[in-house]
Amino acid sequence: MDNAEEAIKRTSEFFKSIGLPQTLRDAGIDSDEYFDVMADHIIEHWFGDFKDAIRPLDRNDIIAILNAAL
């Protein structure tokens, strides 16, 4: 677990050093206003059916992930 946490920390530091956004707010998204539309788009166009994923995700799960990324 210590190695995983250190890897996450170093990856985050690297991303910051090259100016990569760390959150959706950093990328200019400061509201959850369109998360429902974004979730639908993700399901329909990006990854398809999440029901067979390692951890099945539904639309509400995707919206929760987007909110956590603010």
Short mmCIF file of C-alpha atoms in Angstrom, two decimals:
data_model
loop_
_atom_site.label_atom_id
_atom_site.label_comp_id
_atom_site.label_asym_id
_atom_site.label_seq_id
_atom_site.Cartn_x
_atom_site.Cartn_y
_atom_site.Cartn_z
CA MET A 1 0.00 0.00 0.00
CA ASP A 2 2.89 2.36 0.78
CA ASN A 3 4.34 1.81 -2.69
CA ALA A 4 0.95 2.46 -4.32
CA GLU A 5 0.49 5.69 -2.37
CA GLU A 6 4.00 6.85 -3.27
CA ALA A 7 3.38 6.05 -6.94
CA ILE A 8 0.13 8.06 -6.89
CA LYS A 9 1.90 10.98 -5.20
CA ARG A 10 4.77 10.98 -7.70
CA THR A 11 2.43 10.66 -10.67
CA SER A 12 0.39 13.61 -9.42
CA GLU A 13 3.56 15.66 -8.91
CA PHE A 14 4.71 14.83 -12.44
CA PHE A 15 1.36 15.79 -13.95
CA LYS A 16 1.46 19.10 -12.05
CA SER A 17 5.02 19.75 -13.25
CA ILE A 18 3.90 19.53 -16.90
CA GLY A 19 0.75 21.57 -16.33
CA LEU A 20 -1.76 18.74 -16.67
CA PRO A 21 -5.08 19.46 -14.94
CA GLN A 22 -5.60 17.47 -11.73
CA THR A 23 -9.34 17.99 -11.35
CA LEU A 24 -12.26 18.90 -13.55
CA ARG A 25 -12.15 22.39 -12.01
CA ASP A 26 -8.54 22.67 -13.16
CA ALA A 27 -9.82 21.87 -16.66
CA GLY A 28 -12.46 24.62 -16.48
CA ILE A 29 -15.44 22.52 -15.38
CA ASP A 30 -16.73 24.02 -12.14
CA SER A 31 -20.28 22.75 -12.01
CA ASP A 32 -22.15 19.45 -12.12
CA GLU A 33 -24.77 21.02 -14.40
CA TYR A 34 -24.04 18.72 -17.35
CA PHE A 35 -22.88 15.57 -15.56
CA ASP A 36 -26.07 13.72 -16.53
CA VAL A 37 -25.44 14.47 -20.21
CA MET A 38 -21.75 13.64 -19.82
CA ALA A 39 -22.59 10.29 -18.17
CA ASP A 40 -24.95 9.40 -21.02
CA HIS A 41 -22.26 10.30 -23.56
CA ILE A 42 -19.66 8.19 -21.74
CA ILE A 43 -21.98 5.18 -21.71
CA GLU A 44 -23.06 5.56 -25.31
CA HIS A 45 -19.83 6.56 -27.06
CA TRP A 46 -16.78 5.74 -24.99
CA PHE A 47 -16.80 2.43 -23.25
CA GLY A 48 -20.11 0.79 -23.93
CA ASP A 49 -21.72 -1.46 -21.38
CA PHE A 50 -20.25 -1.24 -17.92
CA LYS A 51 -22.35 -4.10 -16.58
CA ASP A 52 -19.58 -6.62 -17.32
CA ALA A 53 -16.73 -4.48 -15.95
CA ILE A 54 -14.59 -5.64 -13.03
CA ARG A 55 -16.82 -3.43 -10.91
CA PRO A 56 -20.09 -2.89 -12.75
CA LEU A 57 -21.01 0.77 -13.11
CA ASP A 58 -24.31 2.37 -13.88
CA ARG A 59 -25.17 5.94 -14.84
CA ASN A 60 -25.35 7.05 -11.19
CA ASP A 61 -21.89 5.60 -10.52
CA ILE A 62 -20.45 7.56 -13.42
CA ILE A 63 -22.07 10.77 -12.16
CA ALA A 64 -20.61 10.09 -8.69
CA ILE A 65 -17.14 9.68 -10.23
CA LEU A 66 -17.53 12.97 -12.11
CA ASN A 67 -18.60 14.71 -8.89
CA ALA A 68 -15.60 13.27 -7.06
CA ALA A 69 -13.36 14.62 -9.82
CA LEU A 70 -14.54 18.21 -9.33
#
